[in-house]
Amino acid sequence: MDDASRRSRRIRLTRTTLSSWQTGQSRPQNWAALETLLSVVGELSDLSAARLDRRRWRAVYDNAAGQSAPSSSSATPGPASGTRVRNADPILLGMRQARKSAEHGPLPPYVERDADREIDTALEAAALTGGLVLIRGDSTAGKTRAAFEAMSRVLPDLELLAPRQEGALDRYVEQARARAHRGRQCLVWLDDLERYLGPARLDQAVLRELVGCRTVLLATMRLSEYNHRAPRQTGAASGDDAYTRIDLSDPVLKAATVVDLPRKWSEPELARTEVQTDPRLLEALRHHERYGIAEYLSAGPTLWDRWRGARYAGGNPRGHALVAAAVDLARAGLAAVPIELIAALHSGYLADEESVMLMPESLDEAKAWACRDPLGVTRLLIPAGRDLWRPFEYLVDTLAQQPDAPPVPDAVREAAVEHAAAVHERYTVGVSSYRADRHDLALRALMPAAEAGHTGSMHYVGSILLDQKKEARAAIWWHRLAKAGDAHGMVNLGVRHSRKGRDKKAEKWWRRALDAGMTDAAAKLAHLHDVRGEREEAEKLWDIALVAEVPDAFFRFGMEAYEREEYEEAERLYREGADRGHQESLTNLAQIHLARGSYDEAEKLYLIAAEAGDYVAMRTLGSLHTWRGRIRSAQEPREKRMRQIAESIAARHPAEWDTAAESAKEWYQRAVEQGDVLSMRLLGNLYHQRGKYRKAHKCYRRAARLGDPASAAYFNQPVLAWAEPRDTHFSDDEPGEYEEEQGPWAPTPRTLRVLAAALEIESDMAAEALEELQDEPITADSCTAGCFDLLPAQTWNQDLAWRRQMIRAFDDLADDIRQGRLPQPRSTGEEMALHLALEHAAALTTDDPGLVAEFTEGLAEHPEDYDWFACKDLLFEDHDVLWLYEPWMDGIEDPDDDVHQYVRAANLRPDDWFRPFRDDRDRDPDRGFRH
């Protein structure tokens, strides 16, 4: 038989089959089979357009199934609608058939799943009051079969409504209401729930009406689709996290009772499979190590391999490209699209040189290959009604799970935005673009839907504008949301007024949001009353928030429990808050583990919080990495820990720059990028501890400019405190002539003369600055032209009397030199004064030798003139005062501080600076002041 004869015979057979279906003599097994036959006819024959009108054939099919013909203006019941659950046809409800078997039906026997009991319980509860039960899992996990079997077991007598995915649910709400009036309860079947969600479909209002009729909604949803719509946070305005908890999840999903169905089967499930006799189940069982049983039965792995393996010379590289385009369109938010759109985009997947070498097949051949069902189960491209096609979901999910999955090409995202017409399409495309950080495309997709009044799109538009720091424009959308009765918009308006200091307006909007059922507003109102000191009203609102499980409430009560030292209760509350996405709760929970010495667990929690954007967690991780290997267990004896700390302080050797330091630096830098100034200071500490003083200086200066006062004091630390000494003129074992003649070392006369001059200059400059400064506190922006802003930050709030004593410390040391005594400090204030004067003297001898020559005129030169390092080492008993410049020694001035007690630091509190170290060396209290 030649090709023309074969073609003619195939057309005659096809016409005969269509005629028998049209006259009712027989009917197709399912609508997909009919659509496939129509596609074949369209390619082979010259049948009239009327004969191939899919809408007309859909009516024929529905009539054959006992239903009314579809209407172009209203929703159309699916083929199973109006029947009892017990009489439902699983194939017509969307169940995938297994591979054909001569001895067995299209579906293998059902194997009890571990989740069945939980599904049954959820359905029983929903039957009492109405409600949505959602079975969630990976593609081909067996969700549809489990749902069908559950409703057949638990609710066989309910009337079944199975909407078509293309239509709205208004008609089904009316049917459910009418049946409820007659005392009949309905079950709405929603396989692949994502196809029904959206404006003018299943939204919060429709769900409320259905539940009001005690309707049971039974749905399935792929895990990837659920995660796209799950509760999540949007960007916050700079320096404030008030907007971060705006929930962009679908409210329908939040109202559902969710049951998870794993893709991989458990040991009990596998054991129940072993006793089956269906060869298809037993074959799937042999592959369970790699695949789930339902996954294998649905031919998912086989079709995945068929698609991925088609790209070779002589294979189906163009067919591979068609499916790739459809898969990426689905990833971009468009599930069902015309084949023409897929064909228009597929050439982008064949643009490389390798694809040209493969000599792709014709487009018609590629379409036939992609749309063919080689196993009698499903196909790579599946009919989705009215000339629409969608990829087999398994391909979309499996690709997304690949570690090297390529991003959706820009051309595909652009095409998705252009093609999206319906509001729900614009919404899904916009959300996909938003999640891919393509906010420009997201705005283009979402704006028309937002303008049409879709609240979900409005939320995203406002969030994108907020991410772009356009709060005023975002507020326009919050006003629209609030006007539409959306409580999220009301909360955001309250936040904006609060940020502007308009507390009364903020309270008004938060009250309205609370009245509208937004319990998050209770926490915001409670905080507002806390600030006002209205404790009774605040407590009432906090209690409301806690009962409603608002994350802020768990955090607040957790802090109170921690302050009462009820650490177990604090941990419980923080964990509750953390489980609900509250970053600060997670960070405080990690802090509890850190305090207990559970460093590994603390680090895990900090990592989660840091990845969620909490800069406090980032900062803490930096500190953990900085001190890794040197953190002492809380169980160690206190004496041992204090000794180790003191030894490390005494050694003062720079630590090595190792992998821990590099990791700490990265965490500090990430925290700085989030706006955490303290982390910039800690980065300076990291450099300082490892001897990288110039880098430390830059970090401290930058932190000070950003408003950290302590950093301003740190970068003012005297250079001689950490600089390396110069080479000495004499070696240790060959003392010079000067040392032999003079005995113990002492500064040379010229050295003492310059040092005395430096002390007097410091005193005069400080006195001049004090005339303007008086009692005013010093800030990071202060520039007194005296010593006061160079002192450790602990002294910046001291008064005029204290500052005059500091000036007198310079004068007392200068007077010691004039009286022929060594300038050896007798108090902490004099130690500090001598450090600053040595710094000044060293600068004079380096930068102004002419002035130094004037100071030292008439004094003989000496080889050890101006050895300021020797002065630093030998004129002081110790350098304890310099610890106040060490960032990691914060608090050492406190006599109750553990380190202070162990190292026996003396007089480091500013109030004690001018108390003599020893009573026998006290200066004359009546000596007066030069200034």
PDB file of C-alpha atoms in Angstrom, residues 615-616 618-620 668 670-682 706:
ATOM      1  CA  TYR A 615      22.074  41.575  60.066  1.00  0.00           C
ATOM      2  CA  VAL A 616      22.291  40.850  63.800  1.00  0.00           C
ATOM      3  CA  MET A 618      25.267  38.055  60.285  1.00  0.00           C
ATOM      4  CA  ARG A 619      27.175  40.098  62.832  1.00  0.00           C
ATOM      5  CA  THR A 620      27.053  37.312  65.410  1.00  0.00           C
ATOM      6  CA  TYR A 668      30.696  41.386  58.787  1.00  0.00           C
ATOM      7  CA  ARG A 670      27.275  41.268  54.537  1.00  0.00           C
ATOM      8  CA  ALA A 671      25.920  42.833  57.724  1.00  0.00           C
ATOM      9  CA  VAL A 672      27.423  46.202  56.773  1.00  0.00           C
ATOM     10  CA  GLU A 673      25.681  45.963  53.397  1.00  0.00           C
ATOM     11  CA  GLN A 674      22.421  45.545  55.335  1.00  0.00           C
ATOM     12  CA  GLY A 675      23.128  48.819  57.158  1.00  0.00           C
ATOM     13  CA  ASP A 676      24.689  47.524  60.392  1.00  0.00           C
ATOM     14  CA  VAL A 677      27.276  50.091  61.521  1.00  0.00           C
ATOM     15  CA  LEU A 678      28.408  48.000  64.483  1.00  0.00           C
ATOM     16  CA  SER A 679      29.619  45.306  62.096  1.00  0.00           C
ATOM     17  CA  MET A 680      31.924  47.857  60.476  1.00  0.00           C
ATOM     18  CA  ARG A 681      33.484  48.442  63.876  1.00  0.00           C
ATOM     19  CA  LEU A 682      33.768  44.689  64.468  1.00  0.00           C
ATOM     20  CA  LEU A 706      28.296  56.458  59.936  1.00  0.00           C
TER      21      LEU A 706
END
